Coordinates of C-alpha atoms in Angstrom, one line a residue:
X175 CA 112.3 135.3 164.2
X176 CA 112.7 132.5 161.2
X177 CA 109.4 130.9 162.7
X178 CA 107.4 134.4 163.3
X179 CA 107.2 137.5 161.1
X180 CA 110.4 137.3 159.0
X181 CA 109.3 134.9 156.3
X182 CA 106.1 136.7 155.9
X183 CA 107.5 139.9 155.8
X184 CA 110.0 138.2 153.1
X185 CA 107.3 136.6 150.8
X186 CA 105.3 139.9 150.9
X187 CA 108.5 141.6 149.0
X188 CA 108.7 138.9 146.9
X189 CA 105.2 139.2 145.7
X190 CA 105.7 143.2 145.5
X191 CA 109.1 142.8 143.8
X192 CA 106.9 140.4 141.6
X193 CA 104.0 143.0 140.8
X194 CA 106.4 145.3 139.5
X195 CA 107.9 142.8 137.0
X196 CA 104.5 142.5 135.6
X197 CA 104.1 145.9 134.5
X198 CA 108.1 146.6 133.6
X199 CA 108.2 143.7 131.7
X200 CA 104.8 144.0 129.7
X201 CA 106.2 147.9 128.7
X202 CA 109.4 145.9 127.1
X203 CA 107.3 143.6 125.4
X204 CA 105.0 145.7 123.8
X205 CA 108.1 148.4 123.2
X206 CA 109.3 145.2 120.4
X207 CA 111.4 143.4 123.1
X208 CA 111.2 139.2 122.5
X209 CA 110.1 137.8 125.4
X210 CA 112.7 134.6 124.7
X211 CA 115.3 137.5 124.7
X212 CA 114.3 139.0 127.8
X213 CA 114.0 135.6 129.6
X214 CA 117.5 134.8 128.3
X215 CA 119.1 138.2 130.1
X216 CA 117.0 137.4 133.3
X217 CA 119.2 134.6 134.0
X218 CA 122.3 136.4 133.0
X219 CA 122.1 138.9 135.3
X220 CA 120.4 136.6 138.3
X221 CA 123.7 134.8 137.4
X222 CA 126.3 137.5 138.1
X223 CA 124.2 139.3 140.8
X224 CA 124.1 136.0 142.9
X225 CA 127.4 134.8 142.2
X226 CA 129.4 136.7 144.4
X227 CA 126.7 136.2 147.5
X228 CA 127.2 132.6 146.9
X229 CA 131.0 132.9 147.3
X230 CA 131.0 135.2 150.5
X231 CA 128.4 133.6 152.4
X232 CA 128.4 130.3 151.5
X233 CA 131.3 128.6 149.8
X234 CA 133.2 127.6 153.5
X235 CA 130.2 126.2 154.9
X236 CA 129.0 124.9 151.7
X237 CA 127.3 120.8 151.5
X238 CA 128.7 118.4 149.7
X239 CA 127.0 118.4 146.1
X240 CA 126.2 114.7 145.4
X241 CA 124.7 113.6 141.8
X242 CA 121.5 113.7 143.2
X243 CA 121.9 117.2 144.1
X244 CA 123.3 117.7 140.7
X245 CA 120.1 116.5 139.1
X246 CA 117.8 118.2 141.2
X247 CA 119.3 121.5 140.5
X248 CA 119.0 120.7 137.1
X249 CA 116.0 119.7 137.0
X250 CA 114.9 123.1 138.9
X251 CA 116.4 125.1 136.3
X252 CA 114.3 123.2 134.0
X253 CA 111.1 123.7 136.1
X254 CA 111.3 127.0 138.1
X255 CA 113.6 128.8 136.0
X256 CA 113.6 127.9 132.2
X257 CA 110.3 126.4 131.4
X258 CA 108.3 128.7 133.7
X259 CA 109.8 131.5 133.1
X260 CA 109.6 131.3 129.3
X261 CA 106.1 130.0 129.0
X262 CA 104.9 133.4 131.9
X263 CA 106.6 135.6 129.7
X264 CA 105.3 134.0 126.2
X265 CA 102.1 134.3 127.9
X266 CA 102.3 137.7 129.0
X267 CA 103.0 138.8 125.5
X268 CA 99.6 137.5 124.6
X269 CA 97.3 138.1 127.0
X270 CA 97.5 141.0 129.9
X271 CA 99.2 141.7 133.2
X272 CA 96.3 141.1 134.8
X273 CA 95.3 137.5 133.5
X274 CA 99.0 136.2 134.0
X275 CA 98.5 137.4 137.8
X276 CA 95.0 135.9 137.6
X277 CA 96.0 132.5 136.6
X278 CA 99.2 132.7 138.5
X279 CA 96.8 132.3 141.5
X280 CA 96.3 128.7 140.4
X281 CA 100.0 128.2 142.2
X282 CA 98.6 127.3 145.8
X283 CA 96.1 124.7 144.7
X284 CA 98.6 122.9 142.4
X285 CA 101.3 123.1 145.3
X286 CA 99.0 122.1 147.4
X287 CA 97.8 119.1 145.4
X288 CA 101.1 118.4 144.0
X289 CA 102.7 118.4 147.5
X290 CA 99.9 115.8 148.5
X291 CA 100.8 113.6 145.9
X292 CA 104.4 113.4 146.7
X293 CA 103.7 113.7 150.7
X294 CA 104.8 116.4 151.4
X295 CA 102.1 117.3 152.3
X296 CA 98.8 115.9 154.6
X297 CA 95.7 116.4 153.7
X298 CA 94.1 116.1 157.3
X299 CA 90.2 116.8 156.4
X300 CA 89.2 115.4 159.5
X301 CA 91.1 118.2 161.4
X302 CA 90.1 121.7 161.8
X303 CA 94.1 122.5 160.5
X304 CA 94.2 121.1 157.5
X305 CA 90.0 122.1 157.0
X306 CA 91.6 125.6 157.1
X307 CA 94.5 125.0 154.8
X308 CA 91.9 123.7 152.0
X309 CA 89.2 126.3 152.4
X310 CA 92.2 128.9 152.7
X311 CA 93.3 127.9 149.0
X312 CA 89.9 127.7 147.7
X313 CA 89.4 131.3 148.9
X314 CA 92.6 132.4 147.5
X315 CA 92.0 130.8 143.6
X316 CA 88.3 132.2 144.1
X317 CA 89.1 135.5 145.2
X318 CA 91.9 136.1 142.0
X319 CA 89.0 134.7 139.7
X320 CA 86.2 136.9 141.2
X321 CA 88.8 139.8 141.2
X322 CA 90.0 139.1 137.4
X323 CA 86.6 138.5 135.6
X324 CA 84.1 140.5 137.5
X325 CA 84.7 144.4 137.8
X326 CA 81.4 145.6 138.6
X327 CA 80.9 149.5 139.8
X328 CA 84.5 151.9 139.7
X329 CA 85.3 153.0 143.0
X330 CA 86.0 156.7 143.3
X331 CA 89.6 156.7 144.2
X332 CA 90.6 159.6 142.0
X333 CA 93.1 159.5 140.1
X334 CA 96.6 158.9 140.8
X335 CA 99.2 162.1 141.2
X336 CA 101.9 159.9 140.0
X337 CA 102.8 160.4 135.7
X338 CA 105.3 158.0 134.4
X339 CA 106.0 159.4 131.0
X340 CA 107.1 156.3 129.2
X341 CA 104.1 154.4 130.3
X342 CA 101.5 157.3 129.1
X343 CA 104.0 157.4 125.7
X344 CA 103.5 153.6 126.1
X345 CA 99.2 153.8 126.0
X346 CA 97.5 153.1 123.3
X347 CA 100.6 151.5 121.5
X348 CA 100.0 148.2 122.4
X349 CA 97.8 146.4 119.3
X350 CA 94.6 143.7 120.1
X351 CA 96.6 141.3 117.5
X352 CA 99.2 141.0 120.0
X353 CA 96.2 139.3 122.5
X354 CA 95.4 135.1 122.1
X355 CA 92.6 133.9 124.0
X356 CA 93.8 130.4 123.8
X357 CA 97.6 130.3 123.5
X358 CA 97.9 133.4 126.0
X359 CA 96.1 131.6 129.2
X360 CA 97.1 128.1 127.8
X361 CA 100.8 129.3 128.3
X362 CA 100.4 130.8 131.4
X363 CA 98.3 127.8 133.1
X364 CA 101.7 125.4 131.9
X365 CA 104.0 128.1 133.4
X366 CA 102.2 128.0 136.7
X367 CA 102.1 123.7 137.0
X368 CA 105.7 124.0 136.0
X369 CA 106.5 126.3 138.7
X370 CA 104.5 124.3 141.4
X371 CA 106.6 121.2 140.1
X372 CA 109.9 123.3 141.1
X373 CA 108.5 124.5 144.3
X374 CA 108.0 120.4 145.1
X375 CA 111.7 119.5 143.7
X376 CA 113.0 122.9 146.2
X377 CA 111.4 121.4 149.1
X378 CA 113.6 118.1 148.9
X379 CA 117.0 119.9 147.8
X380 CA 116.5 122.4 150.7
X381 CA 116.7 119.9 153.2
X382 CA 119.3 117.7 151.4
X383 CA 121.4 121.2 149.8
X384 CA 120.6 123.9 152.5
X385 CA 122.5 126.6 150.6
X386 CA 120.3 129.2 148.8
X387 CA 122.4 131.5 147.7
X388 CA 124.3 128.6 145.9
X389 CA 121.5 126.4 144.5
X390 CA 119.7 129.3 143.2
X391 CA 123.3 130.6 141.3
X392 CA 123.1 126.9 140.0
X393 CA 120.0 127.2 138.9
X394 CA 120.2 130.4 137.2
X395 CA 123.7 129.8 135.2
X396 CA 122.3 126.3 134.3
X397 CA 119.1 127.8 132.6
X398 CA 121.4 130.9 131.0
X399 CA 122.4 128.4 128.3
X400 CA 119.3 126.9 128.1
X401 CA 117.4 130.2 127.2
X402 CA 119.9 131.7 125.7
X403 CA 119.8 128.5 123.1
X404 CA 115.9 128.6 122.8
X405 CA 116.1 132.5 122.0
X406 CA 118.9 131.8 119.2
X407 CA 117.1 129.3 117.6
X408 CA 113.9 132.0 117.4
X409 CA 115.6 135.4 116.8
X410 CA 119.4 135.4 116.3
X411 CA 119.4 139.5 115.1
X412 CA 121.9 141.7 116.2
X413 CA 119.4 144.1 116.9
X414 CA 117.1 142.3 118.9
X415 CA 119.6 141.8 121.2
X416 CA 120.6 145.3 121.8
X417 CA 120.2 146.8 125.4
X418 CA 120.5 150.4 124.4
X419 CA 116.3 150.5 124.6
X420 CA 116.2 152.0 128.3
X421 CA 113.0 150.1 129.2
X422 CA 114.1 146.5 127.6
X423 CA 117.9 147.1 129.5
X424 CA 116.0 148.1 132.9
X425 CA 113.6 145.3 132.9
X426 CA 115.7 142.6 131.8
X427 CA 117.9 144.0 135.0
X428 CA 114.9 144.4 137.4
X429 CA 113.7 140.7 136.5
X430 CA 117.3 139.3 136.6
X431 CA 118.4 140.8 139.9
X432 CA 115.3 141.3 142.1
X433 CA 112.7 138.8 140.8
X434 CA 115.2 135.7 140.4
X435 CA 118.5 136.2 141.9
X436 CA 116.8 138.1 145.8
X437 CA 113.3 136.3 145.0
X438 CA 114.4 132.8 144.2
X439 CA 116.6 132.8 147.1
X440 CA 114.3 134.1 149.6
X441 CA 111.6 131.7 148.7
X442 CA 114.6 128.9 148.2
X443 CA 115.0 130.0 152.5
X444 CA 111.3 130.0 152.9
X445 CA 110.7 126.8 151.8
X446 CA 113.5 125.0 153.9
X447 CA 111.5 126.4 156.8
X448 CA 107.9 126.6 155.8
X449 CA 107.8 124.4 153.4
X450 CA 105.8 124.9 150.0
X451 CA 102.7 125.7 150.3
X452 CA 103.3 128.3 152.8
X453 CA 105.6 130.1 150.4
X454 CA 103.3 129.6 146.8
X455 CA 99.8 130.8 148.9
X456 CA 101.4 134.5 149.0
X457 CA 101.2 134.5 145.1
X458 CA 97.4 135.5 145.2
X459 CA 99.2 138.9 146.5
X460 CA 100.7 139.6 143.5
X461 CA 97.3 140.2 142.0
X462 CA 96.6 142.6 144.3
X463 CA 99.7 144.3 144.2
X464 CA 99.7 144.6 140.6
X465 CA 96.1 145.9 140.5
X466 CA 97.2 148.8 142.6
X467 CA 100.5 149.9 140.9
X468 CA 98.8 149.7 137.6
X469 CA 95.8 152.2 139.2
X470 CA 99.2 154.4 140.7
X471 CA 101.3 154.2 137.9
X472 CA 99.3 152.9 134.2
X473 CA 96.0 155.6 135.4
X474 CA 94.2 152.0 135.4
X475 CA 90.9 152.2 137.7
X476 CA 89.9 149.9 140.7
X477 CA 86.3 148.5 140.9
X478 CA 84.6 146.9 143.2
X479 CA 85.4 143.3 142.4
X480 CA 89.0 144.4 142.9
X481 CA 87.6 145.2 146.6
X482 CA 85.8 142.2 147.2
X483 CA 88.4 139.7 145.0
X484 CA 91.5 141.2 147.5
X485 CA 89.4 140.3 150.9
X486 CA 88.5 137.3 149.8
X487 CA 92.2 136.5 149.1
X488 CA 93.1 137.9 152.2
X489 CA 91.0 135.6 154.2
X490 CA 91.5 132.7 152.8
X491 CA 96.0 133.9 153.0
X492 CA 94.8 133.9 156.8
X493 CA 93.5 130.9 156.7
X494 CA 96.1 128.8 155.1
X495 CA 98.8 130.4 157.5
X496 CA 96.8 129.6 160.6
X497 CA 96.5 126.2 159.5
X498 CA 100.0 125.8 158.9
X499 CA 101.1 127.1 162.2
X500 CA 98.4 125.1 163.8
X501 CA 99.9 122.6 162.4
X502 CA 103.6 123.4 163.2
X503 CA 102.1 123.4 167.2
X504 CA 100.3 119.9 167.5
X505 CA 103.3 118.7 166.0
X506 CA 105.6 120.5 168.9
X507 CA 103.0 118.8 171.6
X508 CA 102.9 115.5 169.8
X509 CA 106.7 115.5 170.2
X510 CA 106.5 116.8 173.7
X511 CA 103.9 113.9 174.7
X512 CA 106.1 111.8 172.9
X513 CA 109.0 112.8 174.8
X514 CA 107.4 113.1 178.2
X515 CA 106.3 109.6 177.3
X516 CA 109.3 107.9 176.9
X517 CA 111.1 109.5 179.7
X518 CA 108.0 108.2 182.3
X519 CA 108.5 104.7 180.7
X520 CA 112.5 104.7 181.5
X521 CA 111.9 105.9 185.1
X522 CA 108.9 103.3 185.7
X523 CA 111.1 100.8 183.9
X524 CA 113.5 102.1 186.2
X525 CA 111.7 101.5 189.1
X526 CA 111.0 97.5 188.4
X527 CA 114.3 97.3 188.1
X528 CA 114.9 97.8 191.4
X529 CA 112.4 96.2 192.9
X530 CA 113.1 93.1 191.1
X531 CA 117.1 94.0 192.4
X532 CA 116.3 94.0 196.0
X533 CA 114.2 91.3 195.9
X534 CA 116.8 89.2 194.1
X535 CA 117.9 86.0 196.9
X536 CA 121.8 87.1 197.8
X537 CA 124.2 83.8 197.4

């Protein structure tokens, strides 16, 4: 099950789990929370939601923790945790929930070109698997851009039966000073490169530190200090720390608990068995996720470059996972052939043996 349908089914929640953030999270920013602030309790409550998982399921069994280890963990918190976390959210604030999904789609290809650089991946253009795994990324950035930039006609959906009262309190609030063309997508782009540095740093602590649950509590109490020590030295109010705002207290719990502390560790289990680029090409789904809550729960429309944008993505998803598991299988029948091999080179090796034996002069 690992190998089949679990760890999509997995990275499908996580992008859903993900799509929801967007819009929660965007609501408390434009509601007057700091985005530093709401960073800062993210990792607070990843920290205590994961701790006790990491105690119950992991702390008999658990790997030695070597300085290496040590810095890598680190150094994710850094990556994954702090610096992406803080630039996506300092980019949200700026721009829309839309373009941070848009340019979040930018993960696979520097995953991908990250991974090739440190070898963790192959690029294989010669072979049709790694032909599909580039073309699959290509169509996965391509579709997000189309399906960000181009709307073309509406299509007549109606509109959605489902009111969220804060949200239609929440319209029409938000002010066009609060949007910067430049430091909005500038922000996002460096969360996204930062985030496809961690997935690169996950892949080698998985294999060396396979302990999710663990590694990701690490992680998360690690970057606690850190954002809670960039959010002082910005805002350091009584009041804008204050979780008696509903909306800023349920999505600094939503992002804490479901999009760090279960999403981190499900990808952080992903990767050990996938590796990374089969874990960052779900991102593009997030876009498309996001794009249909907002029509079900902001009243936002869907157009026909939302259609095309999502198939696109959708094929080239496809494509990248057949590649992969194409990949996966000639490395199974290398091994066999391998195997198979070896064993008829011991039995004809055998065989000489032998005949040399019984053709040896007796004294």
């Amino acid at each position: 099950m690992a190998t089949g349908l679990l760890p999509l089914f997995l990275m499908v929640l996580v992008q859903l789990t993900y799509a929801g953030m967007n819009i929660t999270s965007k609501l408390a920013i434009e509601s007057g929370t700091n985005p530093l602030i709401l960073v800062a309790y993210r990792q607070i409550f990843a920290t205590l939601s994961i701790a006790p998982f990491a105690y119950w399921l992991e702390w008999k069994t658990l790997p030695r923790m070597t300085k290496r280890v040590m810095l890598q963990i680190l150094l994710c918190s850094l990556t994954g945790v702090t610096g992406n976390q803080i630039l996506y959210f300092v980019g949200l604030k700026y721009s829309t929930a839309t373009i941070a999904c848009a340019l979040s789609n930018l993960l696979p290809a520097f995953t991908f070109i990250l991974a090739i650089i440190f070898r963790q991946e192959n690029l294989k253009i010669k072979k049709m698997d790694g032909q599909a795994k580039v073309i699959g990324t290509i169509l996965c950035v391509g579709g997000a851009l189309l399906l960000s930039f181009y709307h073309g006609k509406t299509i007549g959906l109606g509109n959605s039966s489902i009111h969220w009262r804060y949200a239609e309190k929440m319209e029409g609030t938000s002010s066009s000073t609060n949007t910067n063309l430049l430091l909005g997508p500038l922000a996002l782009i460096g969360s996204t490169l930062i985030w496809a540095g961690w997935f690169i740093i996950q892949a080698d602590l998985s294999k060396k530190f396979p302990a999710p649950y663990t590694s990701t509590g690490c992680m998360c109490f690690m970057a606690s200090f850190q954002c809670v020590f960039i959010a002082l030295c910005f805002d350091h109010s009584v009041s804008a720390w204050s979780l008696r705002d509903a909306m800023r207290l349920s999505a600094a719990l939503y992002a804490g608990i479901l999009c760090t502390g279960l999403a981190y560790c499900l990808m952080s289990w992903a990767i050990e068995r996938k590796g990374p680029l089969y874990v960052s090409v779900f991102t593009p789904l997030q876009l498309v996720l996001t794009a249909i809550l907002s029509w079900a729960l902001l009243q936002e429309k869907l157009f026909v470059g939302t259609a095309v944008g999502s198939l696109l993505i959708i094929v080239g998803l496809y494509s990248v996972l057949w590649g992969k598991s194409k990949e996966v299988v000639n490395k199974k029948e290398g091994i066999e052939v391998t195997v198979k091999e070896a064993i008829t080179n011991n039995e004809r090796d055998a065989k000489v043996d032998l005949e040399l034996q019984s053709h040896k002069p007796s004294n």
